[in-house]
Tab-separated table of C-alpha atoms in Angstrom:
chain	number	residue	atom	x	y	z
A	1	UNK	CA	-13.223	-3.483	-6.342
A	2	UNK	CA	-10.864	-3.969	-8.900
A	3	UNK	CA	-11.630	-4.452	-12.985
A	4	UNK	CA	-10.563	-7.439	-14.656
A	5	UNK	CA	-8.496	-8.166	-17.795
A	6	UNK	CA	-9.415	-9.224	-21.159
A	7	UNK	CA	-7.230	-11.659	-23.293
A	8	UNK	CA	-5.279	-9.973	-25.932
A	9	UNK	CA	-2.401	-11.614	-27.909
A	10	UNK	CA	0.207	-10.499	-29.700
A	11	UNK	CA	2.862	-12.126	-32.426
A	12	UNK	CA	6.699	-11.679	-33.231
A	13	UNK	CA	9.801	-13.169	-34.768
A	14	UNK	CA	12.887	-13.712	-33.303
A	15	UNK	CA	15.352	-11.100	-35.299
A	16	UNK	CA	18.544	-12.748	-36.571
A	17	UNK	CA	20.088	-9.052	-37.486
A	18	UNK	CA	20.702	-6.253	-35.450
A	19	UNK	CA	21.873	-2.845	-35.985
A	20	UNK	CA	20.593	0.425	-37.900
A	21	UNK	CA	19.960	-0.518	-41.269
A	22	UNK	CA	18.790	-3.677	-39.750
A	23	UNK	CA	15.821	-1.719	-37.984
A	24	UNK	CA	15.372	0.925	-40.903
A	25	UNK	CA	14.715	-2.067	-43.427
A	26	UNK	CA	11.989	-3.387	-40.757
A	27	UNK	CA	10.414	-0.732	-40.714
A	28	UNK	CA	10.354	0.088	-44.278
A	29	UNK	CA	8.121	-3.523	-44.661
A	30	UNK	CA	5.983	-1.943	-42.025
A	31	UNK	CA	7.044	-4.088	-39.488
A	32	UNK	CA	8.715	-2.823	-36.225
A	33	UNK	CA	11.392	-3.708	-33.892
A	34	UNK	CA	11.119	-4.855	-30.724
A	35	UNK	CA	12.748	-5.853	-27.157
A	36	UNK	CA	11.728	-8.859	-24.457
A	37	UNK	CA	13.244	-9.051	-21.335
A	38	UNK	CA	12.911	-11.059	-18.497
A	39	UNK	CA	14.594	-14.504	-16.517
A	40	UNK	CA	15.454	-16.041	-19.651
A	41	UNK	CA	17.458	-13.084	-20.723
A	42	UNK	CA	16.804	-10.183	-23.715
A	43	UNK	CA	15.702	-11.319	-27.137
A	44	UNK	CA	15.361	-8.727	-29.992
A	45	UNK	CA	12.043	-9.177	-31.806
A	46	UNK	CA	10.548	-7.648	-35.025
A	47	UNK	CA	6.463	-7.329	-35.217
A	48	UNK	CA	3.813	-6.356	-37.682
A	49	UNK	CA	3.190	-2.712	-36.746
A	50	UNK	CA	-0.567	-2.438	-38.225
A	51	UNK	CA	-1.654	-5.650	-36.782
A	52	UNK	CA	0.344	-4.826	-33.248
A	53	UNK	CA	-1.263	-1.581	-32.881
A	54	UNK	CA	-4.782	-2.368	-33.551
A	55	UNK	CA	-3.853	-5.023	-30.698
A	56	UNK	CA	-2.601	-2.665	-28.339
A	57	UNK	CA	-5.326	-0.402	-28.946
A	58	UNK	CA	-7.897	-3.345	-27.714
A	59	UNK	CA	-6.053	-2.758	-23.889
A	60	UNK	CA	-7.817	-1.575	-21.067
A	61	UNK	CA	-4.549	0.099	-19.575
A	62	UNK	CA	-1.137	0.205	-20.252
A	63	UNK	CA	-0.359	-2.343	-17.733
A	64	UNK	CA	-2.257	-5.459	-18.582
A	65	UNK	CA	-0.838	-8.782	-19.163
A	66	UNK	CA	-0.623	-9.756	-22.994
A	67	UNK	CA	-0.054	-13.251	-24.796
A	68	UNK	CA	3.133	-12.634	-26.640
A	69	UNK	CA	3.638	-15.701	-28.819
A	70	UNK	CA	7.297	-15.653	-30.791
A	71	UNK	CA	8.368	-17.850	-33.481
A	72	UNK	CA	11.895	-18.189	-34.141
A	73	UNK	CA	13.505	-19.229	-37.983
A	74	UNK	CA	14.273	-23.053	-36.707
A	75	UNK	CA	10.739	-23.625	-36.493
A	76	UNK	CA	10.736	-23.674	-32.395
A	77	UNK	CA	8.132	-21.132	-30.429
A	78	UNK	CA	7.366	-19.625	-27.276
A	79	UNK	CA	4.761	-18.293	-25.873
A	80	UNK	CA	3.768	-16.431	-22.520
A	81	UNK	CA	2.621	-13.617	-20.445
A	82	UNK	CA	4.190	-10.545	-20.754
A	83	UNK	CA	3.998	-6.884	-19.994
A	84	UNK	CA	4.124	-4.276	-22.205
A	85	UNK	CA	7.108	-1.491	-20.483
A	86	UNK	CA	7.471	0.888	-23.274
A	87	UNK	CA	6.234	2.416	-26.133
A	88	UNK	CA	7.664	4.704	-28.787
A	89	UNK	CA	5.067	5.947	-31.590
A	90	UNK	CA	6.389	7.977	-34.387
A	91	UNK	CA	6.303	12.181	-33.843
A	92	UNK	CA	3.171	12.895	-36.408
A	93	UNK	CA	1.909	9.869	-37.706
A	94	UNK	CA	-0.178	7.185	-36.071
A	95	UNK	CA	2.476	4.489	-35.723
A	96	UNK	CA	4.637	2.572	-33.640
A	97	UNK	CA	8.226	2.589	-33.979
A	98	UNK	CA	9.161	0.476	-31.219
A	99	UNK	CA	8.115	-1.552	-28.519
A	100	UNK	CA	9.449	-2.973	-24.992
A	101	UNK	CA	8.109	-5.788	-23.300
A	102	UNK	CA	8.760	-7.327	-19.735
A	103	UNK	CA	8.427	-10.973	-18.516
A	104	UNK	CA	7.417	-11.301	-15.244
A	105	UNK	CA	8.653	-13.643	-12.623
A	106	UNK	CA	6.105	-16.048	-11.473
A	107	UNK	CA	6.834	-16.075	-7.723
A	108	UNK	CA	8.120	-12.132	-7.337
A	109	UNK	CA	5.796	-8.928	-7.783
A	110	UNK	CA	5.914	-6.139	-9.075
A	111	UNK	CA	5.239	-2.762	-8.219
A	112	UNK	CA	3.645	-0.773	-10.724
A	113	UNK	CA	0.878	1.896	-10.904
A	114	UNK	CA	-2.872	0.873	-11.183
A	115	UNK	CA	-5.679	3.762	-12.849
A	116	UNK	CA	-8.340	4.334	-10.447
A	117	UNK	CA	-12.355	4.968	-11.311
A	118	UNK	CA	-14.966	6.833	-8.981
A	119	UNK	CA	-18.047	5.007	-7.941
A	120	UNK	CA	-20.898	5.916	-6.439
A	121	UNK	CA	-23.128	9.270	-6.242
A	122	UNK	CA	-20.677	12.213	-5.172
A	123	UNK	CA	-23.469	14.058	-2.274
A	124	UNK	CA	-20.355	16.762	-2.936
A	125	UNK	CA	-21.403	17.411	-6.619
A	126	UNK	CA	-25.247	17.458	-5.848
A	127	UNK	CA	-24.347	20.290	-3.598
A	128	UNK	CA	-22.742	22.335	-6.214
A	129	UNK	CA	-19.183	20.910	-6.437
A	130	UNK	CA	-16.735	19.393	-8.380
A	131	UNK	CA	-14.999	16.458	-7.945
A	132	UNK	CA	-11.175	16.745	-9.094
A	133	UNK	CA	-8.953	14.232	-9.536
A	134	UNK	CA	-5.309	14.644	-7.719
A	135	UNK	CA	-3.625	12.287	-9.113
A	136	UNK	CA	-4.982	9.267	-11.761
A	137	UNK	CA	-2.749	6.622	-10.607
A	138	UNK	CA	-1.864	4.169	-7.326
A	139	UNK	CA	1.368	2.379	-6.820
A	140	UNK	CA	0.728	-1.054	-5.776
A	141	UNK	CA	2.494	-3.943	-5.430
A	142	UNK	CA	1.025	-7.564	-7.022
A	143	UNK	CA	1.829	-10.562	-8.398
A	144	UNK	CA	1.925	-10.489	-12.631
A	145	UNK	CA	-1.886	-12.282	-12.743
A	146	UNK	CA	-3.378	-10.222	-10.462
A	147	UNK	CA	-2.752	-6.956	-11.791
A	148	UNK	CA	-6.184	-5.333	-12.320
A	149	UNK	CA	-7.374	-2.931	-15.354
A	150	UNK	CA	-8.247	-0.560	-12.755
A	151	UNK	CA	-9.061	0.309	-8.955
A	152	UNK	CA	-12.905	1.566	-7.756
A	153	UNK	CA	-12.559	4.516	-5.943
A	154	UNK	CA	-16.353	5.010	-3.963
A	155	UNK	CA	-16.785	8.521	-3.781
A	156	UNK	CA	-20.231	7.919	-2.166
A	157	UNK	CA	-19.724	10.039	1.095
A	158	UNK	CA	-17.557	12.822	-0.068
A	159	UNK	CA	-19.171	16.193	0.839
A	160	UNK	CA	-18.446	19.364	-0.185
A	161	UNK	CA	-14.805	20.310	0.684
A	162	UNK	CA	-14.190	16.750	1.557
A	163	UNK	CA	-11.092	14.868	0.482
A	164	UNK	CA	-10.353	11.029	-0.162
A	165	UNK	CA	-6.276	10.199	0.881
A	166	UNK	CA	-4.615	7.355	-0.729
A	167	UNK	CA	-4.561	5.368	2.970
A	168	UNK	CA	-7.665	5.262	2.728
A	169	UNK	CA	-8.757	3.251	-0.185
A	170	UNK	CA	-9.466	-0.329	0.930
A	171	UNK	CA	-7.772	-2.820	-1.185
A	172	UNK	CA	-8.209	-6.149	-2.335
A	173	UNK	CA	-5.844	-8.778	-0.266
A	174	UNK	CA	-3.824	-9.443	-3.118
A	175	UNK	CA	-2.911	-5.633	-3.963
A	176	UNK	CA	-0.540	-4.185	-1.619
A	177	UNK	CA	-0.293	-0.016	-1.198
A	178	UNK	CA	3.456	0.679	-2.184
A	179	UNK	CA	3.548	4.222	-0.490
A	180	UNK	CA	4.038	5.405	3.088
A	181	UNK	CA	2.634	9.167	2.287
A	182	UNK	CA	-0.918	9.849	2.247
A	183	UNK	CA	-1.423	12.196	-0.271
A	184	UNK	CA	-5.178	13.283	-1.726
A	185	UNK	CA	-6.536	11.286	-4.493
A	186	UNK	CA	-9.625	13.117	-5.028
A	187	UNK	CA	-11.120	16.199	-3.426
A	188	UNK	CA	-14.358	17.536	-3.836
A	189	UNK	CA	-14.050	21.222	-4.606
A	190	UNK	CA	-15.857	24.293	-4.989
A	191	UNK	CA	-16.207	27.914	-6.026
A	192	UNK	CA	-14.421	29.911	-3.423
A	193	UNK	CA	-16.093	32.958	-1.795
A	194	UNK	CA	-13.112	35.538	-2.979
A	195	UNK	CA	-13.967	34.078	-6.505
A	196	UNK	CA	-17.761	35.074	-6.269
A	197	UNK	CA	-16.918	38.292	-4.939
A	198	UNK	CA	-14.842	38.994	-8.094
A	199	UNK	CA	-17.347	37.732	-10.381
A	200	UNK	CA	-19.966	39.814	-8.608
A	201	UNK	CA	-17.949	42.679	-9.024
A	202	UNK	CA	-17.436	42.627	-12.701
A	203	UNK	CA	-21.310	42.166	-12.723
A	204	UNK	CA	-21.533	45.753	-11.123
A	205	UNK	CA	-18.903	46.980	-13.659
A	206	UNK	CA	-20.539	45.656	-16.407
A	207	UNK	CA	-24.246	47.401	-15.186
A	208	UNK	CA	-22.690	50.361	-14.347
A	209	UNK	CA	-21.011	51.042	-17.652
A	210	UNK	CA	-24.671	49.716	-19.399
A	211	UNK	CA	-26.622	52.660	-17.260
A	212	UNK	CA	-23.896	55.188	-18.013
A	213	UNK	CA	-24.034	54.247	-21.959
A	214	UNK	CA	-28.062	54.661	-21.365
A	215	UNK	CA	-27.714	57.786	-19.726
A	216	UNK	CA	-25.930	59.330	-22.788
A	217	UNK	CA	-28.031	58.012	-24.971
A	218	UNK	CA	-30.840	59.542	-23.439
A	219	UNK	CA	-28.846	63.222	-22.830
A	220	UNK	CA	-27.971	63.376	-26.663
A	221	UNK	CA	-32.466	62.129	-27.547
């Protein structure tokens, strides 16, 4: 199963300047600058950073489609689908600084990497494990409207000492695996028996030193 999108949009200008003081004066009126590439070429764009980032924040992951809509200074607009590549947030404070954006081709796909999400009781963990994540991530390949927020994972029949590999994740028909390895994803895991044996020997440590300490006490009484 796979989790849908939600329907975010997002507004720029089309920048007429370019270089440093260019970008230092955007981002003195708290706006920030900003890149779109795609077919139609690269277009430099600058964007309200307060409004943008409450935006941004609204995403379920980092690769969701948002509606980018761009007005230019003659008046003409465009507007479309696009996917958010890169973004650069200022050291300390709670900013952006920049932002890259991607516009997908409508009859190619892409190959990015999709978040996955356990589902299901773990019988693993009710028998005293843990389940531990390998890796967070799956590379896939799908078209630009079909990229889902996230991939279920059913961790359902994992036991104890079990693992789930990447190959074998069923996937939706429009969601191709971009990977020939099949590495873990997830592994149920558990205290080992060398571990137990150490922490039952600092238990004996730690009872031994607490009758010795008794036994002086009771020699000096």
């Amino acid at each position: 199963m796979v989790g849908s999108m939600s329907e975010n949009t997002l507004n720029a200008t089309l920048r007429t300047t370019q270089g440093k003081s260019s970008t230092q004066l955007i981002r003195r009126n708290g706006n920030i600058p900003a890149v779109l590439y795609g077919p139609r070429g690269n277009f430099s764009l600058e964007m309200e950073e307060e409004t943008t980032r409450q935006t941004l924040g609204k995403l379920n992951n980092a690769h969701e489609l948002v509606h980018l809509k761009i007005d230019s200074s003659t008046g003409e607009t465009w507007e479309g689908k696009v996917l958010l590549k890169e973004i650069q947030k200022h050291s300390y404070k709670n900013k952006l600084i920049h932002l890259d954006f991607l516009e997908p081709s409508a009859n190619k796909p892409l190959n990015i990497k999709i978040q996955i999400q356990e589902k299901g009781e773990c019988p693993g963990v009710k028998e005293g494990g843990v389940l531990q994540y390998v890796v967070r991530e799956i590379p896939v390949s799908c078209m630009a409207d079909k990229i889902p927020s996230f991939i279920e994972v059913d961790v359902s029949n994992l036991m104890l000492g079990q693992t789930l590999k990447v190959q074998q994740i069923p996937l939706p028909e429009e969601l191709k695996l971009q990977t020939k390895q099949d590495f873990p994803v997830i592994s149920v895991v558990g205290r080992t028996k060398s571990l137990d044996e150490e922490v039952s020997l600092d238990e004996s440590l730690e009872e031994g030193e607490e009758a010795e300490e008794t036994e002086e006490t009771e020699a000096e009484a």
